[in-house]
Amino acid sequence: MTIREATPDDVPAILQLVRDLAVYEKEPDAAKATEAQFHAALFPATGTPTTFAHVAEVDGTIVGMAVWYLTFSTWTGVNGIWLEDLFVQPEQRGRGLGRDLLATLARTCVERGYTRLEWWVLNWNEPSIGFYKSLGAVPQDEWSVFRMDGSALTTLGG
């Protein structure tokens, strides 16, 4: 088992894991990202990446991933990591890969002086919630998540 930073060659496997996650989260049609979009975000031809990824490998096969990006706290004046997606194939769970992926991101935070590692979890996903709590993560349920997309976004931004 290995946790490592993703490379451009890993993009197809990462995208497949994203699609597997969408199925697990009961929204298979919502995962519309393309390999080109992932390449542009993770490994841009010019400029700085806006998104980062680590992968979990077992016997040379990618079986898990953590896709993340930097946040910034105006209160602390310090960056943090937002974990956009964490997913390990169901048949590979229980081997410590999810914990190792999160530990890698936590280590990145510590090494770089970041003060937060944050993510969302669906309220119905009790196995994940229990797992996160077992690692010391604390739900931030005093906040409400808001999203603007579709026609509301177009109306306000148009």
Short mmCIF file of N, CA and C in Angstrom, two decimals:
data_model
loop_
_atom_site.label_atom_id
_atom_site.label_comp_id
_atom_site.label_asym_id
_atom_site.label_seq_id
_atom_site.Cartn_x
_atom_site.Cartn_y
_atom_site.Cartn_z
N MET A 1 0.85 -1.19 0.00
CA MET A 1 0.00 0.00 0.00
C MET A 1 0.89 1.24 0.00
N THR A 2 0.55 2.18 -0.87
CA THR A 2 1.33 3.40 -1.00
C THR A 2 0.38 4.59 -1.13
N ILE A 3 0.72 5.69 -0.46
CA ILE A 3 0.04 6.97 -0.66
C ILE A 3 1.07 7.87 -1.31
N ARG A 4 0.70 8.52 -2.41
CA ARG A 4 1.63 9.41 -3.10
C ARG A 4 0.88 10.53 -3.80
N GLU A 5 1.63 11.57 -4.17
CA GLU A 5 1.03 12.64 -4.96
C GLU A 5 0.66 12.10 -6.33
N ALA A 6 -0.43 12.58 -6.85
CA ALA A 6 -0.89 12.14 -8.18
C ALA A 6 0.04 12.68 -9.26
N THR A 7 0.09 11.97 -10.36
CA THR A 7 0.83 12.38 -11.55
C THR A 7 -0.17 12.52 -12.71
N PRO A 8 0.24 13.15 -13.80
CA PRO A 8 -0.67 13.26 -14.94
C PRO A 8 -1.21 11.90 -15.43
N ASP A 9 -0.41 10.87 -15.33
CA ASP A 9 -0.86 9.54 -15.77
C ASP A 9 -1.98 8.98 -14.90
N ASP A 10 -2.16 9.54 -13.71
CA ASP A 10 -3.19 9.05 -12.78
C ASP A 10 -4.58 9.63 -13.06
N VAL A 11 -4.67 10.62 -13.91
CA VAL A 11 -5.95 11.31 -14.11
C VAL A 11 -7.09 10.37 -14.50
N PRO A 12 -6.92 9.44 -15.43
CA PRO A 12 -8.04 8.55 -15.75
C PRO A 12 -8.53 7.76 -14.53
N ALA A 13 -7.61 7.26 -13.70
CA ALA A 13 -8.01 6.50 -12.51
C ALA A 13 -8.70 7.41 -11.50
N ILE A 14 -8.21 8.63 -11.32
CA ILE A 14 -8.84 9.57 -10.40
C ILE A 14 -10.25 9.87 -10.87
N LEU A 15 -10.41 10.14 -12.15
CA LEU A 15 -11.74 10.45 -12.68
C LEU A 15 -12.69 9.26 -12.50
N GLN A 16 -12.20 8.05 -12.66
CA GLN A 16 -13.05 6.87 -12.42
C GLN A 16 -13.46 6.79 -10.96
N LEU A 17 -12.55 7.09 -10.04
CA LEU A 17 -12.89 7.09 -8.62
C LEU A 17 -13.91 8.17 -8.31
N VAL A 18 -13.81 9.32 -8.96
CA VAL A 18 -14.81 10.38 -8.77
C VAL A 18 -16.18 9.88 -9.22
N ARG A 19 -16.21 9.18 -10.33
CA ARG A 19 -17.48 8.62 -10.82
C ARG A 19 -18.01 7.54 -9.88
N ASP A 20 -17.12 6.73 -9.33
CA ASP A 20 -17.52 5.72 -8.35
C ASP A 20 -18.09 6.39 -7.10
N LEU A 21 -17.47 7.48 -6.68
CA LEU A 21 -17.96 8.24 -5.53
C LEU A 21 -19.35 8.79 -5.81
N ALA A 22 -19.57 9.30 -7.01
CA ALA A 22 -20.89 9.83 -7.37
C ALA A 22 -21.96 8.74 -7.30
N VAL A 23 -21.63 7.54 -7.71
CA VAL A 23 -22.56 6.42 -7.60
C VAL A 23 -22.83 6.13 -6.13
N TYR A 24 -21.78 6.07 -5.31
CA TYR A 24 -21.92 5.82 -3.88
C TYR A 24 -22.80 6.89 -3.22
N GLU A 25 -22.65 8.14 -3.65
CA GLU A 25 -23.43 9.23 -3.08
C GLU A 25 -24.79 9.41 -3.75
N LYS A 26 -25.17 8.45 -4.58
CA LYS A 26 -26.49 8.38 -5.19
C LYS A 26 -26.76 9.51 -6.18
N GLU A 27 -25.69 9.97 -6.85
CA GLU A 27 -25.81 11.01 -7.87
C GLU A 27 -24.91 10.70 -9.06
N PRO A 28 -25.11 9.54 -9.69
CA PRO A 28 -24.18 9.14 -10.75
C PRO A 28 -24.14 10.09 -11.94
N ASP A 29 -25.23 10.77 -12.22
CA ASP A 29 -25.27 11.67 -13.37
C ASP A 29 -24.65 13.03 -13.08
N ALA A 30 -24.32 13.30 -11.82
CA ALA A 30 -23.77 14.61 -11.46
C ALA A 30 -22.28 14.73 -11.76
N ALA A 31 -21.58 13.63 -11.90
CA ALA A 31 -20.13 13.66 -12.18
C ALA A 31 -19.92 13.84 -13.67
N LYS A 32 -19.70 15.07 -14.09
CA LYS A 32 -19.57 15.41 -15.51
C LYS A 32 -18.18 15.87 -15.90
N ALA A 33 -17.26 15.93 -14.95
CA ALA A 33 -15.91 16.40 -15.22
C ALA A 33 -15.23 15.51 -16.26
N THR A 34 -14.31 16.11 -17.00
CA THR A 34 -13.57 15.39 -18.04
C THR A 34 -12.10 15.27 -17.64
N GLU A 35 -11.42 14.38 -18.34
CA GLU A 35 -9.98 14.25 -18.12
C GLU A 35 -9.28 15.56 -18.42
N ALA A 36 -9.69 16.25 -19.47
CA ALA A 36 -9.06 17.53 -19.82
C ALA A 36 -9.22 18.55 -18.69
N GLN A 37 -10.38 18.59 -18.06
CA GLN A 37 -10.59 19.50 -16.94
C GLN A 37 -9.71 19.14 -15.75
N PHE A 38 -9.58 17.85 -15.47
CA PHE A 38 -8.72 17.43 -14.37
C PHE A 38 -7.26 17.74 -14.67
N HIS A 39 -6.83 17.50 -15.90
CA HIS A 39 -5.45 17.83 -16.27
C HIS A 39 -5.21 19.33 -16.11
N ALA A 40 -6.15 20.16 -16.55
CA ALA A 40 -5.98 21.62 -16.45
C ALA A 40 -5.91 22.09 -15.01
N ALA A 41 -6.69 21.48 -14.12
CA ALA A 41 -6.69 21.89 -12.72
C ALA A 41 -5.48 21.36 -11.96
N LEU A 42 -5.15 20.08 -12.16
CA LEU A 42 -4.08 19.44 -11.40
C LEU A 42 -2.69 19.69 -11.99
N PHE A 43 -2.62 19.75 -13.32
CA PHE A 43 -1.33 19.83 -14.01
C PHE A 43 -1.41 20.82 -15.17
N PRO A 44 -1.61 22.11 -14.87
CA PRO A 44 -1.79 23.09 -15.95
C PRO A 44 -0.52 23.24 -16.80
N ALA A 45 -0.72 23.50 -18.07
CA ALA A 45 0.41 23.70 -18.98
C ALA A 45 1.20 24.94 -18.59
N THR A 46 0.51 25.96 -18.08
CA THR A 46 1.17 27.17 -17.59
C THR A 46 0.50 27.58 -16.28
N GLY A 47 1.24 28.27 -15.46
CA GLY A 47 0.68 28.75 -14.21
C GLY A 47 0.75 27.71 -13.11
N THR A 48 0.06 28.03 -12.03
CA THR A 48 0.06 27.21 -10.83
C THR A 48 -1.19 26.35 -10.75
N PRO A 49 -1.07 25.12 -10.30
CA PRO A 49 -2.27 24.30 -10.15
C PRO A 49 -3.25 24.94 -9.16
N THR A 50 -4.52 24.72 -9.39
CA THR A 50 -5.55 25.19 -8.46
C THR A 50 -6.07 24.07 -7.59
N THR A 51 -5.72 22.86 -7.95
CA THR A 51 -6.23 21.66 -7.29
C THR A 51 -5.09 20.66 -7.18
N PHE A 52 -5.15 19.82 -6.15
CA PHE A 52 -4.10 18.85 -5.90
C PHE A 52 -4.74 17.50 -5.61
N ALA A 53 -3.97 16.44 -5.75
CA ALA A 53 -4.51 15.10 -5.48
C ALA A 53 -3.41 14.18 -4.99
N HIS A 54 -3.83 13.29 -4.12
CA HIS A 54 -3.01 12.17 -3.68
C HIS A 54 -3.78 10.90 -4.03
N VAL A 55 -3.05 9.84 -4.29
CA VAL A 55 -3.69 8.57 -4.61
C VAL A 55 -3.18 7.49 -3.67
N ALA A 56 -4.02 6.49 -3.48
CA ALA A 56 -3.67 5.30 -2.72
C ALA A 56 -3.54 4.16 -3.71
N GLU A 57 -2.42 3.46 -3.63
CA GLU A 57 -2.16 2.33 -4.52
C GLU A 57 -2.02 1.05 -3.72
N VAL A 58 -2.55 -0.01 -4.28
CA VAL A 58 -2.35 -1.35 -3.75
C VAL A 58 -1.86 -2.20 -4.91
N ASP A 59 -0.69 -2.78 -4.75
CA ASP A 59 -0.09 -3.61 -5.80
C ASP A 59 -0.06 -2.89 -7.15
N GLY A 60 0.26 -1.58 -7.11
CA GLY A 60 0.39 -0.81 -8.35
C GLY A 60 -0.90 -0.32 -8.96
N THR A 61 -2.05 -0.61 -8.33
CA THR A 61 -3.34 -0.17 -8.85
C THR A 61 -3.90 0.92 -7.94
N ILE A 62 -4.36 2.00 -8.54
CA ILE A 62 -4.93 3.10 -7.76
C ILE A 62 -6.33 2.68 -7.29
N VAL A 63 -6.51 2.71 -5.97
CA VAL A 63 -7.78 2.27 -5.37
C VAL A 63 -8.42 3.34 -4.49
N GLY A 64 -7.75 4.49 -4.37
CA GLY A 64 -8.30 5.56 -3.55
C GLY A 64 -7.69 6.88 -3.94
N MET A 65 -8.36 7.96 -3.54
CA MET A 65 -7.86 9.29 -3.88
C MET A 65 -8.37 10.32 -2.89
N ALA A 66 -7.60 11.39 -2.77
CA ALA A 66 -7.99 12.59 -2.05
C ALA A 66 -7.71 13.76 -2.98
N VAL A 67 -8.75 14.50 -3.33
CA VAL A 67 -8.62 15.68 -4.19
C VAL A 67 -8.88 16.89 -3.30
N TRP A 68 -7.97 17.88 -3.36
CA TRP A 68 -8.05 18.99 -2.43
C TRP A 68 -7.54 20.29 -3.05
N TYR A 69 -7.83 21.39 -2.35
CA TYR A 69 -7.32 22.70 -2.76
C TYR A 69 -7.11 23.56 -1.52
N LEU A 70 -6.43 24.67 -1.70
CA LEU A 70 -6.14 25.55 -0.57
C LEU A 70 -7.31 26.47 -0.27
N THR A 71 -7.49 26.73 1.02
CA THR A 71 -8.44 27.73 1.50
C THR A 71 -7.63 28.81 2.21
N PHE A 72 -8.32 29.84 2.65
CA PHE A 72 -7.67 30.91 3.40
C PHE A 72 -8.62 31.40 4.47
N SER A 73 -8.14 31.49 5.69
CA SER A 73 -8.93 32.01 6.80
C SER A 73 -8.60 33.48 7.00
N THR A 74 -9.60 34.32 6.83
CA THR A 74 -9.38 35.74 7.07
C THR A 74 -9.18 36.01 8.56
N TRP A 75 -9.67 35.14 9.42
CA TRP A 75 -9.51 35.33 10.87
C TRP A 75 -8.11 35.00 11.34
N THR A 76 -7.53 33.93 10.79
CA THR A 76 -6.19 33.55 11.23
C THR A 76 -5.10 34.06 10.29
N GLY A 77 -5.48 34.42 9.07
CA GLY A 77 -4.50 34.88 8.09
C GLY A 77 -3.64 33.76 7.53
N VAL A 78 -4.13 32.54 7.64
CA VAL A 78 -3.35 31.36 7.25
C VAL A 78 -4.19 30.47 6.33
N ASN A 79 -3.48 29.82 5.41
CA ASN A 79 -4.14 28.85 4.53
C ASN A 79 -4.56 27.61 5.28
N GLY A 80 -5.41 26.84 4.63
CA GLY A 80 -5.82 25.53 5.09
C GLY A 80 -6.06 24.66 3.87
N ILE A 81 -6.48 23.45 4.09
CA ILE A 81 -6.80 22.53 3.00
C ILE A 81 -8.28 22.22 3.06
N TRP A 82 -8.93 22.32 1.90
CA TRP A 82 -10.30 21.85 1.74
C TRP A 82 -10.22 20.53 0.98
N LEU A 83 -10.67 19.48 1.63
CA LEU A 83 -10.71 18.16 1.01
C LEU A 83 -12.00 18.07 0.22
N GLU A 84 -11.90 18.15 -1.08
CA GLU A 84 -13.09 18.12 -1.93
C GLU A 84 -13.68 16.72 -1.99
N ASP A 85 -12.83 15.74 -2.21
CA ASP A 85 -13.31 14.36 -2.28
C ASP A 85 -12.27 13.40 -1.72
N LEU A 86 -12.75 12.47 -0.92
CA LEU A 86 -11.96 11.36 -0.41
C LEU A 86 -12.75 10.11 -0.76
N PHE A 87 -12.10 9.16 -1.41
CA PHE A 87 -12.80 7.94 -1.77
C PHE A 87 -11.82 6.79 -1.86
N VAL A 88 -12.20 5.69 -1.27
CA VAL A 88 -11.46 4.43 -1.37
C VAL A 88 -12.46 3.39 -1.85
N GLN A 89 -12.08 2.61 -2.83
CA GLN A 89 -12.97 1.58 -3.35
C GLN A 89 -13.48 0.72 -2.19
N PRO A 90 -14.78 0.40 -2.21
CA PRO A 90 -15.37 -0.34 -1.09
C PRO A 90 -14.63 -1.62 -0.73
N GLU A 91 -14.16 -2.36 -1.71
CA GLU A 91 -13.48 -3.62 -1.41
C GLU A 91 -12.09 -3.41 -0.79
N GLN A 92 -11.59 -2.17 -0.81
CA GLN A 92 -10.28 -1.86 -0.23
C GLN A 92 -10.39 -1.18 1.14
N ARG A 93 -11.62 -0.92 1.59
CA ARG A 93 -11.81 -0.24 2.87
C ARG A 93 -11.44 -1.15 4.03
N GLY A 94 -11.08 -0.54 5.15
CA GLY A 94 -10.70 -1.30 6.34
C GLY A 94 -9.22 -1.62 6.39
N ARG A 95 -8.46 -1.19 5.39
CA ARG A 95 -7.02 -1.45 5.34
C ARG A 95 -6.21 -0.25 5.80
N GLY A 96 -6.87 0.87 6.12
CA GLY A 96 -6.18 2.06 6.58
C GLY A 96 -5.86 3.07 5.50
N LEU A 97 -6.34 2.84 4.28
CA LEU A 97 -6.02 3.75 3.18
C LEU A 97 -6.66 5.12 3.36
N GLY A 98 -7.91 5.16 3.79
CA GLY A 98 -8.58 6.45 4.03
C GLY A 98 -7.87 7.22 5.12
N ARG A 99 -7.52 6.52 6.19
CA ARG A 99 -6.79 7.17 7.28
C ARG A 99 -5.45 7.67 6.77
N ASP A 100 -4.75 6.88 5.97
CA ASP A 100 -3.44 7.28 5.46
C ASP A 100 -3.56 8.50 4.53
N LEU A 101 -4.60 8.54 3.72
CA LEU A 101 -4.80 9.71 2.86
C LEU A 101 -5.03 10.97 3.71
N LEU A 102 -5.90 10.85 4.72
CA LEU A 102 -6.15 12.00 5.60
C LEU A 102 -4.90 12.37 6.40
N ALA A 103 -4.14 11.39 6.85
CA ALA A 103 -2.91 11.66 7.59
C ALA A 103 -1.91 12.40 6.71
N THR A 104 -1.87 12.06 5.43
CA THR A 104 -0.98 12.75 4.50
C THR A 104 -1.37 14.22 4.38
N LEU A 105 -2.66 14.49 4.28
CA LEU A 105 -3.11 15.89 4.19
C LEU A 105 -2.88 16.62 5.51
N ALA A 106 -3.11 15.95 6.63
CA ALA A 106 -2.85 16.56 7.93
C ALA A 106 -1.35 16.89 8.06
N ARG A 107 -0.51 15.99 7.62
CA ARG A 107 0.94 16.23 7.66
C ARG A 107 1.31 17.43 6.78
N THR A 108 0.67 17.54 5.61
CA THR A 108 0.91 18.69 4.74
C THR A 108 0.54 19.98 5.47
N CYS A 109 -0.59 19.97 6.17
CA CYS A 109 -1.00 21.14 6.94
C CYS A 109 0.05 21.49 7.99
N VAL A 110 0.47 20.51 8.75
CA VAL A 110 1.44 20.74 9.83
C VAL A 110 2.75 21.27 9.26
N GLU A 111 3.25 20.63 8.21
CA GLU A 111 4.53 21.03 7.62
C GLU A 111 4.49 22.45 7.05
N ARG A 112 3.35 22.85 6.51
CA ARG A 112 3.25 24.17 5.87
C ARG A 112 2.68 25.24 6.80
N GLY A 113 2.34 24.88 8.01
CA GLY A 113 1.79 25.85 8.94
C GLY A 113 0.33 26.18 8.70
N TYR A 114 -0.38 25.34 7.96
CA TYR A 114 -1.82 25.54 7.74
C TYR A 114 -2.56 25.17 9.02
N THR A 115 -3.65 25.86 9.28
CA THR A 115 -4.34 25.66 10.55
C THR A 115 -5.60 24.81 10.46
N ARG A 116 -6.02 24.45 9.24
CA ARG A 116 -7.28 23.70 9.12
C ARG A 116 -7.21 22.67 7.99
N LEU A 117 -7.87 21.56 8.25
CA LEU A 117 -8.19 20.56 7.22
C LEU A 117 -9.69 20.35 7.36
N GLU A 118 -10.42 20.71 6.31
CA GLU A 118 -11.88 20.70 6.38
C GLU A 118 -12.48 19.96 5.19
N TRP A 119 -13.72 19.49 5.37
CA TRP A 119 -14.46 18.82 4.30
C TRP A 119 -15.92 18.73 4.69
N TRP A 120 -16.72 18.34 3.73
CA TRP A 120 -18.14 18.07 3.96
C TRP A 120 -18.34 16.57 3.95
N VAL A 121 -19.39 16.13 4.62
CA VAL A 121 -19.84 14.75 4.52
C VAL A 121 -21.36 14.78 4.51
N LEU A 122 -21.95 13.96 3.68
CA LEU A 122 -23.41 13.88 3.63
C LEU A 122 -23.96 13.37 4.95
N ASN A 123 -25.06 13.96 5.41
CA ASN A 123 -25.63 13.60 6.72
C ASN A 123 -26.01 12.12 6.82
N TRP A 124 -26.37 11.49 5.72
CA TRP A 124 -26.78 10.09 5.77
C TRP A 124 -25.58 9.13 5.80
N ASN A 125 -24.38 9.63 5.57
CA ASN A 125 -23.21 8.76 5.43
C ASN A 125 -22.61 8.45 6.81
N GLU A 126 -23.37 7.70 7.61
CA GLU A 126 -22.97 7.38 8.97
C GLU A 126 -21.62 6.64 9.07
N PRO A 127 -21.32 5.71 8.15
CA PRO A 127 -20.00 5.07 8.27
C PRO A 127 -18.85 6.08 8.18
N SER A 128 -18.94 7.02 7.25
CA SER A 128 -17.89 8.02 7.11
C SER A 128 -17.86 8.96 8.30
N ILE A 129 -19.02 9.36 8.77
CA ILE A 129 -19.09 10.26 9.93
C ILE A 129 -18.42 9.60 11.14
N GLY A 130 -18.72 8.34 11.37
CA GLY A 130 -18.09 7.62 12.46
C GLY A 130 -16.58 7.52 12.29
N PHE A 131 -16.14 7.26 11.08
CA PHE A 131 -14.71 7.17 10.77
C PHE A 131 -14.03 8.50 11.07
N TYR A 132 -14.61 9.61 10.58
CA TYR A 132 -14.00 10.93 10.79
C TYR A 132 -13.94 11.27 12.28
N LYS A 133 -15.00 10.98 13.00
CA LYS A 133 -15.00 11.26 14.44
C LYS A 133 -13.95 10.43 15.16
N SER A 134 -13.74 9.19 14.70
CA SER A 134 -12.73 8.34 15.34
C SER A 134 -11.32 8.90 15.19
N LEU A 135 -11.12 9.75 14.18
CA LEU A 135 -9.82 10.36 13.95
C LEU A 135 -9.68 11.69 14.69
N GLY A 136 -10.76 12.13 15.34
CA GLY A 136 -10.70 13.40 16.07
C GLY A 136 -11.34 14.57 15.35
N ALA A 137 -11.92 14.34 14.18
CA ALA A 137 -12.60 15.42 13.46
C ALA A 137 -13.89 15.77 14.19
N VAL A 138 -14.24 17.03 14.14
CA VAL A 138 -15.42 17.53 14.86
C VAL A 138 -16.38 18.16 13.85
N PRO A 139 -17.65 17.74 13.86
CA PRO A 139 -18.61 18.36 12.93
C PRO A 139 -18.81 19.83 13.26
N GLN A 140 -18.94 20.63 12.23
CA GLN A 140 -19.16 22.07 12.38
C GLN A 140 -20.62 22.36 12.06
N ASP A 141 -21.53 21.83 12.86
CA ASP A 141 -22.94 21.91 12.51
C ASP A 141 -23.62 23.20 12.93
N GLU A 142 -22.83 24.18 13.37
CA GLU A 142 -23.43 25.49 13.62
C GLU A 142 -23.46 26.34 12.36
N TRP A 143 -22.92 25.81 11.26
CA TRP A 143 -22.90 26.50 9.98
C TRP A 143 -23.89 25.85 9.02
N SER A 144 -24.46 26.63 8.14
CA SER A 144 -25.31 26.11 7.07
C SER A 144 -24.58 26.30 5.75
N VAL A 145 -24.60 25.28 4.92
CA VAL A 145 -23.97 25.35 3.62
C VAL A 145 -24.94 26.02 2.65
N PHE A 146 -24.45 27.00 1.92
CA PHE A 146 -25.23 27.66 0.88
C PHE A 146 -24.53 27.42 -0.45
N ARG A 147 -25.33 27.30 -1.50
CA ARG A 147 -24.79 27.15 -2.84
C ARG A 147 -25.65 27.96 -3.79
N MET A 148 -24.99 28.57 -4.75
CA MET A 148 -25.69 29.25 -5.81
C MET A 148 -25.19 28.68 -7.12
N ASP A 149 -26.10 28.16 -7.93
CA ASP A 149 -25.73 27.66 -9.25
C ASP A 149 -26.92 27.83 -10.18
N GLY A 150 -26.80 27.32 -11.39
CA GLY A 150 -27.90 27.37 -12.34
C GLY A 150 -28.41 28.78 -12.61
N SER A 151 -29.72 28.92 -12.70
CA SER A 151 -30.32 30.21 -13.06
C SER A 151 -30.07 31.28 -12.01
N ALA A 152 -30.02 30.90 -10.73
CA ALA A 152 -29.75 31.91 -9.68
C ALA A 152 -28.37 32.51 -9.87
N LEU A 153 -27.38 31.70 -10.19
CA LEU A 153 -26.03 32.18 -10.43
C LEU A 153 -25.99 33.07 -11.66
N THR A 154 -26.65 32.62 -12.72
CA THR A 154 -26.69 33.39 -13.95
C THR A 154 -27.40 34.72 -13.75
N THR A 155 -28.49 34.71 -13.03
CA THR A 155 -29.24 35.94 -12.79
C THR A 155 -28.40 36.94 -11.99
N LEU A 156 -27.79 36.49 -10.93
CA LEU A 156 -27.01 37.40 -10.10
C LEU A 156 -25.73 37.85 -10.82
N GLY A 157 -25.09 36.93 -11.50
CA GLY A 157 -23.82 37.25 -12.16
C GLY A 157 -23.94 37.79 -13.57
N GLY A 158 -25.14 37.70 -14.14
CA GLY A 158 -25.33 38.11 -15.54
C GLY A 158 -25.65 39.55 -15.64
#
